[in-house]
Short mmCIF file of C-alpha atoms in Angstrom, two decimals:
data_model
loop_
_atom_site.label_atom_id
_atom_site.label_comp_id
_atom_site.label_asym_id
_atom_site.label_seq_id
_atom_site.Cartn_x
_atom_site.Cartn_y
_atom_site.Cartn_z
CA MET U 125 -10.51 0.73 -42.31
CA GLY U 126 -13.51 0.85 -40.01
CA SER U 127 -15.16 -2.13 -38.21
CA ARG U 128 -18.74 -3.36 -38.97
CA LEU U 129 -19.86 -1.01 -36.12
CA GLY U 130 -18.59 2.07 -37.79
CA ILE U 131 -15.88 2.35 -35.32
CA SER U 132 -12.43 3.30 -36.74
CA ALA U 133 -9.43 1.06 -35.68
CA PRO U 134 -7.52 3.78 -33.94
CA ALA U 135 -10.73 4.65 -31.82
CA LEU U 136 -11.06 0.82 -30.93
CA LEU U 137 -7.55 0.50 -30.06
CA ALA U 138 -7.66 3.64 -27.82
CA ALA U 139 -10.90 2.32 -26.14
CA LEU U 140 -9.16 -1.04 -25.42
CA ILE U 141 -6.19 0.80 -23.76
CA LEU U 142 -8.49 2.77 -21.55
CA LEU U 143 -10.30 -0.29 -20.50
CA CYS U 144 -6.98 -2.20 -19.76
CA ASP U 145 -5.88 0.94 -17.57
CA ARG U 146 -9.06 1.04 -15.64
CA VAL U 147 -8.89 -2.82 -15.02
CA GLN U 148 -5.27 -2.28 -13.81
CA ALA U 149 -6.54 0.57 -11.41
CA PHE U 150 -9.21 -1.87 -10.11
CA ASP U 151 -8.21 -3.60 -6.83
CA PRO U 152 -10.97 -6.31 -6.10
CA LEU U 153 -9.94 -6.18 -2.37
CA ASP U 154 -10.57 -2.38 -2.11
CA PRO U 155 -12.62 -1.37 -4.94
CA GLU U 156 -13.64 2.02 -3.58
CA GLY U 157 -10.06 3.00 -2.40
CA ASN U 158 -8.64 6.34 -3.65
CA ILE U 159 -6.89 9.18 -2.37
CA THR U 160 -8.88 12.55 -2.66
CA LEU U 161 -7.25 15.90 -3.18
CA LYS U 162 -9.55 18.74 -1.88
CA TRP U 163 -8.94 22.18 -2.97
CA ASP U 164 -10.76 24.79 -0.80
CA ILE U 165 -10.94 28.49 -1.36
CA ILE U 166 -11.22 29.91 2.33
CA SER U 167 -10.47 33.63 1.63
CA TRP U 168 -10.08 36.25 -1.13
CA THR U 169 -6.99 38.46 -1.53
CA SER U 170 -6.36 41.70 -3.65
CA ASP U 171 -4.88 39.64 -6.49
CA GLY U 172 -6.25 36.03 -5.73
CA TYR U 173 -6.97 33.85 -2.91
CA GLN U 174 -5.92 31.66 0.11
CA ALA U 175 -6.46 27.84 -0.33
CA LEU U 176 -6.52 24.84 1.97
CA VAL U 177 -5.20 21.84 0.05
CA SER U 178 -6.03 18.44 1.69
CA ILE U 179 -4.78 15.09 0.58
CA ILE U 180 -7.12 12.40 2.20
CA ASN U 181 -6.25 8.70 1.97
CA TYR U 182 -9.45 6.63 1.63
CA GLN U 183 -7.55 3.55 0.78
CA ARG U 184 -8.16 0.72 3.40
CA TYR U 185 -4.47 -0.68 3.39
CA ARG U 186 -2.42 1.09 0.87
CA HIS U 187 -0.32 3.87 2.60
CA ILE U 188 2.44 6.22 1.40
CA GLU U 189 5.90 5.60 3.11
CA SER U 190 9.00 7.78 3.49
CA PRO U 191 10.38 9.69 1.54
CA GLY U 192 6.47 10.60 1.18
CA TRP U 193 4.08 12.14 -1.20
CA THR U 194 4.86 14.56 -3.86
CA LEU U 195 1.86 16.77 -5.36
CA GLY U 196 2.00 18.77 -8.61
CA TRP U 197 -0.40 20.67 -11.01
CA THR U 198 -0.37 23.06 -13.77
CA TRP U 199 -1.88 26.54 -13.41
CA GLN U 200 -4.47 27.42 -15.87
CA GLY U 201 -3.06 31.14 -16.13
CA GLY U 202 -0.05 32.88 -14.80
CA GLU U 203 -0.84 32.27 -11.25
CA VAL U 204 2.16 32.32 -8.51
CA ILE U 205 2.30 31.09 -4.94
CA TRP U 206 3.04 34.03 -2.61
CA GLY U 207 3.58 31.88 0.36
CA MET U 208 2.89 28.41 1.89
CA VAL U 209 2.40 27.04 5.27
CA GLY U 210 2.59 23.19 6.08
CA ALA U 211 4.39 22.24 2.66
CA GLN U 212 6.80 23.93 0.28
CA ALA U 213 7.54 23.99 -3.40
CA THR U 214 10.75 22.16 -4.43
CA TYR U 215 11.87 24.90 -6.87
CA GLN U 216 11.08 28.65 -6.68
CA GLY U 217 11.35 29.21 -10.41
CA ASP U 218 12.13 32.49 -12.35
CA CYS U 219 10.63 35.26 -10.29
CA SER U 220 12.85 38.08 -11.71
CA LYS U 221 10.03 40.05 -12.94
CA PHE U 222 8.90 40.81 -9.23
CA HIS U 223 10.22 43.57 -7.08
CA GLY U 224 9.77 43.86 -3.46
CA THR U 225 7.93 40.93 -2.21
CA ILE U 226 9.28 37.84 -4.10
CA PRO U 227 6.83 35.01 -4.42
CA HIS U 228 7.29 31.60 -2.76
CA CYS U 229 7.06 29.92 -6.36
CA CYS U 230 6.68 31.22 -9.90
CA LEU U 231 6.55 27.86 -11.70
CA GLN U 232 3.75 27.11 -14.06
CA SER U 233 4.14 23.35 -12.88
CA PRO U 234 5.22 23.48 -9.30
CA THR U 235 5.86 20.30 -7.16
CA ILE U 236 5.10 20.35 -3.59
CA VAL U 237 6.37 18.34 -0.88
CA ASP U 238 5.74 17.92 2.87
CA LEU U 239 7.74 19.74 5.58
CA LEU U 240 9.94 17.59 8.05
CA PRO U 241 8.72 17.28 11.88
CA GLU U 242 11.50 19.62 13.06
CA ALA U 243 10.23 22.43 10.77
CA PRO U 244 9.72 25.82 12.59
CA ALA U 245 6.49 26.29 14.14
CA SER U 246 5.71 29.50 12.05
CA MET U 247 5.90 27.25 8.94
CA LYS U 248 3.54 24.47 10.31
CA SER U 249 -0.17 23.84 9.99
CA ALA U 250 -2.49 21.08 11.08
CA ASN U 251 -1.87 17.66 9.49
CA CYS U 252 1.47 18.77 8.16
CA CYS U 253 5.21 17.87 8.68
CA ARG U 254 5.34 14.10 8.78
CA ASN U 255 7.91 13.87 5.96
CA GLY U 256 5.09 13.07 3.40
CA VAL U 257 4.21 9.84 5.20
CA LEU U 258 0.28 9.18 5.00
CA SER U 259 -1.22 6.37 6.72
CA SER U 260 -3.91 4.03 5.42
CA LEU U 261 -7.51 4.91 6.36
CA LEU U 262 -8.04 1.41 8.85
CA GLN U 263 -4.51 1.22 10.15
CA ASP U 264 -4.18 4.98 11.45
CA PRO U 265 -6.92 7.12 10.49
CA GLU U 266 -5.78 10.07 12.46
CA ASN U 267 -2.63 10.14 10.18
CA SER U 268 -4.53 9.42 7.02
CA VAL U 269 -4.91 13.07 6.12
CA ALA U 270 -2.21 15.63 5.09
CA SER U 271 -2.96 19.30 4.38
CA PHE U 272 -1.15 22.60 3.83
CA GLN U 273 -2.19 26.15 2.95
CA LEU U 274 -1.13 28.58 0.10
CA THR U 275 -1.63 32.09 -1.05
CA VAL U 276 -2.34 32.10 -4.79
CA GLY U 277 -1.72 35.55 -6.54
CA GLN U 278 -2.04 36.75 -10.18
CA SER U 279 -5.46 34.91 -9.96
CA SER U 280 -9.06 35.97 -10.35
CA ASN U 281 -10.73 36.73 -6.93
CA VAL U 282 -14.31 36.46 -8.04
CA SER U 283 -16.01 33.13 -7.67
CA ASP U 284 -17.50 33.33 -11.32
CA THR U 285 -13.97 33.37 -13.08
CA THR U 286 -11.84 31.40 -10.47
CA SER U 287 -10.73 28.06 -11.61
CA PRO U 288 -8.19 25.57 -9.71
CA PRO U 289 -5.22 24.16 -11.44
CA LYS U 290 -5.36 21.35 -13.81
CA SER U 291 -3.41 18.11 -14.62
CA PHE U 292 -2.78 17.03 -10.86
CA LEU U 293 0.00 14.61 -10.41
CA LEU U 294 0.28 12.68 -7.11
CA GLY U 295 3.62 10.70 -6.47
CA ALA U 296 3.85 8.23 -3.81
CA PRO U 297 6.94 9.14 -4.15
CA GLY U 298 7.20 7.91 -7.63
CA PRO U 299 4.41 7.31 -10.33
CA GLY U 300 1.35 5.06 -9.53
CA TYR U 301 -1.51 7.25 -9.21
CA GLU U 302 -3.94 8.46 -11.96
CA CYS U 303 -5.72 11.55 -11.04
CA SER U 304 -8.97 12.83 -12.34
CA SER U 305 -9.90 16.33 -13.44
CA PRO U 306 -11.01 18.74 -10.75
CA ARG U 307 -14.70 18.49 -10.06
CA ARG U 308 -16.79 21.37 -8.21
CA VAL U 309 -18.63 20.18 -5.21
CA ASN U 310 -20.32 21.97 -2.12
CA GLY U 311 -18.17 23.91 -0.11
CA SER U 312 -16.21 22.12 2.82
CA LEU U 313 -17.31 22.74 6.40
CA PHE U 314 -14.79 23.59 9.09
CA PHE U 315 -15.77 23.17 12.63
CA THR U 316 -14.32 25.25 15.75
CA PRO U 317 -12.55 22.98 18.36
CA ASP U 318 -15.85 22.98 20.55
CA HIS U 319 -17.91 22.11 17.33
CA ARG U 320 -20.38 24.91 18.34
CA ARG U 321 -19.95 26.78 15.12
CA ALA U 322 -18.89 25.92 11.44
CA THR U 323 -17.65 27.86 8.63
CA GLN U 324 -17.81 26.93 4.91
CA ALA U 325 -15.19 27.37 2.06
CA LEU U 326 -16.02 29.81 -0.57
CA MET U 327 -15.20 27.19 -3.29
CA THR U 328 -14.22 23.65 -3.25
CA TRP U 329 -12.97 21.27 -5.85
CA ASN U 330 -12.31 17.46 -5.49
CA VAL U 331 -9.70 15.33 -7.48
CA THR U 332 -9.89 11.65 -7.13
CA CYS U 333 -6.50 9.58 -7.51
CA ARG U 334 -6.41 5.91 -8.03
CA TYR U 335 -3.54 3.68 -7.84
CA SER U 336 -2.59 1.78 -11.00
CA GLN U 337 0.12 -0.96 -11.34
CA ALA U 338 0.24 0.08 -15.07
CA VAL U 339 1.15 3.57 -14.30
CA ALA U 340 3.54 2.71 -11.60
CA GLN U 341 5.38 0.32 -14.03
CA ARG U 342 6.92 -1.47 -10.91
CA ALA U 343 8.19 -5.04 -10.83
CA PRO U 344 6.47 -7.00 -7.89
CA SER U 345 8.01 -6.18 -4.62
CA CYS U 346 7.11 -9.33 -2.67
CA CYS U 347 6.55 -12.97 -2.79
CA VAL U 348 5.06 -15.82 -0.78
CA SER U 349 6.63 -19.21 0.13
CA TYR U 350 4.68 -22.10 1.82
CA SER U 351 5.18 -25.11 4.08
CA ALA U 352 3.23 -27.37 6.25
CA PHE U 353 3.54 -29.78 9.06
CA TYR U 354 2.30 -32.71 7.00
CA ASN U 355 5.00 -32.31 4.37
CA ALA U 356 8.78 -31.87 4.50
CA THR U 357 8.80 -29.80 1.39
CA ILE U 358 9.09 -26.00 1.59
CA VAL U 359 7.66 -24.35 -1.49
CA PRO U 360 9.83 -21.25 -2.35
CA CYS U 361 8.80 -18.11 -4.03
CA PRO U 362 8.71 -18.52 -7.89
CA THR U 363 12.10 -17.80 -9.46
CA CYS U 364 12.49 -14.34 -10.87
CA ALA U 365 9.25 -13.37 -9.01
CA CYS U 366 10.36 -9.78 -8.75
CA GLN U 367 13.45 -9.67 -10.86
CA CYS U 368 16.39 -11.66 -11.96
CA SER U 369 19.95 -11.17 -10.70
CA TYR U 370 22.94 -11.06 -12.89
CA ASN U 371 25.46 -13.95 -12.97
CA ALA U 372 26.78 -14.24 -9.29
CA THR U 373 30.03 -15.46 -10.69
CA GLN U 374 30.91 -11.93 -12.34
CA PRO U 375 33.81 -10.43 -10.45
CA ILE U 376 32.74 -7.91 -7.91
CA GLN U 377 35.10 -5.33 -9.22
CA ASN U 378 33.61 -5.27 -12.87
CA ALA U 379 30.27 -3.96 -11.75
CA GLN U 380 28.08 -2.64 -9.05
CA PRO U 381 26.26 -5.80 -7.82
CA MET U 382 22.57 -5.67 -7.51
CA CYS U 383 22.57 -8.11 -4.68
CA MET U 384 24.90 -9.49 -1.99
CA GLN U 385 25.34 -13.22 -0.82
CA MET U 386 24.88 -13.78 2.87
CA SER U 387 28.59 -14.14 3.14
CA SER U 388 29.90 -11.78 0.74
CA ALA U 389 33.43 -10.56 -0.10
CA TYR U 390 31.88 -7.24 -0.91
CA MET U 391 31.20 -6.67 2.83
CA ASN U 392 34.81 -7.63 3.66
CA SER U 393 36.29 -5.48 1.06
CA PRO U 394 38.74 -2.76 2.02
CA GLY U 395 36.92 0.58 3.02
CA TYR U 396 33.34 -1.28 3.31
CA SER U 397 33.03 -0.45 6.95
CA THR U 398 34.53 3.10 6.71
CA GLY U 399 32.11 4.05 3.94
CA ARG U 400 34.92 4.75 1.34
CA THR U 401 33.77 2.28 -1.23
CA ARG U 402 30.60 2.19 -3.33
CA ASP U 403 27.10 1.98 -1.86
CA PRO U 404 26.25 -1.69 -0.77
CA PRO U 405 23.80 -3.40 -2.88
CA GLU U 406 20.18 -3.14 -2.04
CA LEU U 407 19.34 -6.77 -1.42
CA TYR U 408 20.42 -10.12 -0.26
CA CYS U 409 20.66 -12.45 -3.13
CA SER U 410 17.79 -14.96 -3.72
CA THR U 411 16.31 -16.85 -6.57
CA ASP U 412 13.39 -14.55 -6.62
CA MET U 413 14.99 -11.31 -5.89
CA CYS U 414 12.09 -9.82 -3.91
CA PRO U 415 12.73 -7.25 -1.26
CA VAL U 416 10.19 -8.68 0.92
CA LYS U 417 9.19 -12.39 1.46
CA ILE U 418 6.12 -13.66 3.29
CA HIS U 419 5.98 -17.16 4.53
CA TRP U 420 2.75 -19.17 5.36
CA HIS U 421 3.39 -22.26 7.43
CA VAL U 422 0.19 -24.56 8.22
CA LYS U 423 1.46 -25.29 11.67
CA THR U 424 -1.10 -27.53 13.57
CA ASN U 425 -4.36 -29.28 13.01
CA TYR U 426 -6.63 -29.54 16.03
CA TYR U 427 -9.89 -31.00 16.49
CA ASP U 428 -12.09 -27.74 15.96
CA TYR U 429 -9.30 -25.35 15.20
CA TRP U 430 -6.09 -25.13 13.05
CA ARG U 431 -3.04 -22.82 13.27
CA ALA U 432 -0.80 -21.07 10.84
CA LYS U 433 2.27 -19.07 11.08
CA LEU U 434 2.72 -15.95 9.37
CA THR U 435 6.21 -14.54 8.83
CA ILE U 436 7.09 -11.24 7.20
CA ILE U 437 10.84 -11.10 6.13
CA ASN U 438 12.80 -7.85 5.04
CA ARG U 439 15.49 -8.67 2.59
CA SER U 440 16.41 -5.00 1.93
CA LEU U 441 19.80 -3.78 3.26
CA ARG U 442 18.83 -0.19 3.16
CA LYS U 443 15.01 0.24 3.86
CA ASN U 444 13.02 -0.16 6.83
CA HIS U 445 9.21 -0.37 6.59
CA THR U 446 7.28 1.67 9.26
CA GLN U 447 3.76 0.89 9.78
CA TRP U 448 3.86 -2.03 7.61
CA ASN U 449 0.88 -4.18 6.82
CA VAL U 450 -0.17 -7.59 5.11
CA VAL U 451 -3.53 -8.08 3.52
CA VAL U 452 -4.46 -11.91 3.18
CA GLN U 453 -7.45 -13.46 1.51
CA HIS U 454 -8.44 -16.90 2.79
CA PRO U 455 -11.95 -18.61 2.89
CA ASN U 456 -11.43 -19.33 6.71
CA LEU U 457 -10.70 -15.61 7.57
CA ASP U 458 -14.32 -15.12 8.67
CA ASN U 459 -13.44 -17.51 11.60
CA LEU U 460 -10.16 -16.19 12.69
CA THR U 461 -10.17 -16.46 16.36
CA SER U 462 -6.78 -14.54 17.35
CA ALA U 463 -3.65 -13.31 15.80
CA PHE U 464 -1.08 -13.60 18.96
CA SER U 465 1.34 -10.70 18.11
CA PHE U 466 -0.40 -8.67 15.30
CA ASN U 467 -3.10 -6.29 15.28
CA TYR U 468 -5.72 -7.55 12.72
CA MET U 469 -8.95 -6.28 11.00
CA SER U 470 -11.66 -7.86 8.85
CA LEU U 471 -12.07 -6.39 5.39
CA PRO U 472 -15.54 -7.36 4.36
CA ARG U 473 -16.73 -6.91 0.75
CA GLY U 474 -20.53 -6.84 0.97
CA ARG U 475 -21.53 -10.33 2.09
CA THR U 476 -18.04 -11.77 1.52
CA ASN U 477 -15.92 -11.94 4.57
CA ASP U 478 -12.59 -13.61 3.47
CA THR U 479 -10.06 -10.97 3.80
CA ALA U 480 -8.28 -9.40 6.61
CA MET U 481 -5.31 -6.92 7.31
CA PHE U 482 -2.59 -7.58 9.81
CA TRP U 483 -0.19 -5.09 11.10
CA GLY U 484 2.23 -4.62 14.04
CA ILE U 485 1.60 -3.41 17.54
CA ARG U 486 2.93 -0.05 18.31
CA TYR U 487 6.39 0.20 19.86
CA TYR U 488 6.67 -3.52 19.67
CA ASN U 489 6.89 -4.71 16.02
CA ASP U 490 5.17 -1.81 13.83
CA GLU U 491 8.45 -1.46 12.16
CA LEU U 492 10.06 -4.08 9.93
CA LEU U 493 13.88 -3.48 10.04
CA THR U 494 16.32 -4.14 7.46
CA ALA U 495 17.72 -7.45 6.54
CA GLY U 496 19.38 -9.46 9.35
CA PRO U 497 18.66 -11.19 12.63
CA VAL U 498 15.82 -8.63 13.53
CA GLY U 499 14.55 -7.89 9.88
CA ASN U 500 11.41 -10.17 10.38
CA VAL U 501 8.15 -9.96 12.37
CA GLN U 502 5.88 -13.08 12.78
CA SER U 503 2.62 -14.13 14.39
CA GLU U 504 0.61 -17.46 14.78
CA LEU U 505 -3.06 -17.34 13.61
CA LEU U 506 -5.69 -19.33 15.27
CA PHE U 507 -8.59 -20.37 13.13
CA GLN U 508 -11.96 -22.21 13.95
CA LYS U 509 -12.65 -24.59 11.27
CA ASP U 510 -15.46 -23.87 8.96
CA PRO U 511 -17.43 -26.63 7.04
CA SER U 512 -15.19 -26.40 3.99
CA PHE U 513 -11.99 -27.01 6.09
CA THR U 514 -9.58 -29.60 4.39
CA LEU U 515 -5.85 -29.97 4.23
CA ASP U 516 -6.00 -31.39 0.94
CA LYS U 517 -5.51 -29.65 -2.44
CA GLY U 518 -3.82 -26.34 -0.90
CA TRP U 519 -7.06 -25.05 0.79
CA ALA U 520 -5.01 -24.15 3.78
CA PHE U 521 -3.06 -21.55 1.82
CA PRO U 522 -3.88 -17.90 1.00
CA ARG U 523 -5.59 -16.78 -2.31
CA ARG U 524 -4.08 -13.41 -2.38
CA VAL U 525 -1.37 -11.75 -0.18
CA TYR U 526 -0.59 -7.96 -0.35
CA PHE U 527 2.40 -6.14 1.44
CA ASN U 528 1.86 -2.38 1.97
CA GLY U 529 -0.70 -2.46 -0.87
CA GLU U 530 1.20 -4.28 -3.36
CA GLU U 531 0.15 -7.87 -4.49
CA CYS U 532 2.72 -10.44 -4.00
CA VAL U 533 3.63 -13.18 -6.28
CA LEU U 534 2.31 -16.61 -5.20
CA PRO U 535 3.62 -20.07 -5.86
CA PRO U 536 1.99 -21.96 -8.66
CA PRO U 537 -0.88 -24.12 -7.29
CA HIS U 538 0.54 -27.41 -8.50
CA SER U 539 3.61 -26.86 -6.21
CA TYR U 540 1.79 -26.46 -2.99
CA PRO U 541 2.74 -28.99 -0.36
CA PHE U 542 0.47 -32.04 -0.82
CA LEU U 543 -1.14 -34.10 1.69
CA PRO U 544 -0.05 -37.70 1.92
CA SER U 545 -2.54 -40.18 0.64
CA ALA U 546 -2.68 -41.83 4.09
CA ALA U 547 -3.59 -38.56 5.61
CA ILE U 548 -6.29 -38.03 3.23
CA HIS U 549 -7.63 -41.41 4.00
CA ARG U 550 -7.59 -40.64 7.78
CA GLN U 551 -9.39 -37.37 7.08
CA THR U 552 -12.33 -39.26 5.21
CA LEU U 553 -12.55 -41.87 8.11
CA ALA U 554 -12.70 -38.96 10.69
CA TRP U 555 -15.55 -37.43 8.55
CA LYS U 556 -17.31 -40.56 8.26
CA ALA U 557 -17.06 -41.19 12.04
CA LEU U 558 -18.59 -37.85 12.70
CA VAL U 559 -21.33 -37.59 10.14
CA LEU U 560 -22.63 -41.23 9.82
CA PRO U 561 -24.06 -41.52 13.43
CA VAL U 562 -25.91 -38.23 12.92
CA LEU U 563 -27.36 -39.50 9.64
CA LEU U 564 -28.43 -42.82 11.25
CA ALA U 565 -30.04 -41.00 14.09
CA LEU U 566 -32.14 -39.07 11.83
CA ILE U 567 -33.16 -42.10 9.60
CA LEU U 568 -33.99 -44.32 12.67
#
């Protein structure tokens, strides 16, 4: 049955699904963020070509951690990969029809991974061999690009009939990115080290990949808790913010526990310290079951300034976070004076400047270690008050928080630490004491 506009119900449903996917892929704090794949043909061979493939991270704060990126595609014909430098295919496939020289990979749909840093020099190329780690554009631009070279055989070696692969898949390392079809663009330029000469790729295609929470199908991985000097209440992360644990009274021998109490019999079980028992659970138990918790504490209120303390806590028993970052949206970040033990950078969007990215100082606190006494990093943030400053109605708490590009779950607004009524009255009196003399001077 069609609609009044002449659109069939299945077509309308498909359009709505597509629209929802696009909304999910849109990040309001980084609307232009993407990872661009560049496929450059740099020379022809007798049965194909040599290509340089680049993975360029244009996302301002989302990066790819270890175990790193994976890249897949589907050949449009019967192409094979004769050789690779700077990366490798995970499986060779069936190359039994070849005699003499055997291809590196004969699969129709290969999967490519980065090499390890200790790979032999003969297998390395520029921007390779970081175990798939790809930094964000602003945090570490020098390491925000990865590339490798491959020799393609059983392909056309004429520009009029040569096509790149199709159906690109970028893993980070799991699903999460949606990639466009290859688009022909002007040939890339390559400069010599002295920048006195440039060569141009014979053919170039770009593929744009955008992150989508819907594609990733991941539960949230972080949450936020609040506290303030003017209220004894500590507002915890919402219950089951990331997932819900099983019944903690379940006997440990009956099932592999998904979390571990701080003083757990599991750690004291026979064979735990010698590795003869099952793998330990991934997290310490909590009501929110989030691998990472971020705590925002409103610490001090000065005459012209105010101070907050930002703490990032790793609850994972297995995973470190190298080159972590936290993005915070708050209306007073346009007047952030200093972050005492973090690097920070404003992330303006047009005329709006209410967002900043924080990350660790290299060799000091740029790695967030696994759960335990050293599994946290913290800094105090000093703000100069802007005209809208107030401690009332939760104004001093963030509007959005991201950890490593993933949006964190915030407490509901009604639960924020409230300002006692006497303090509100004092704020009103202080405002009157400052403003009324100015008004009287203007009138008189």
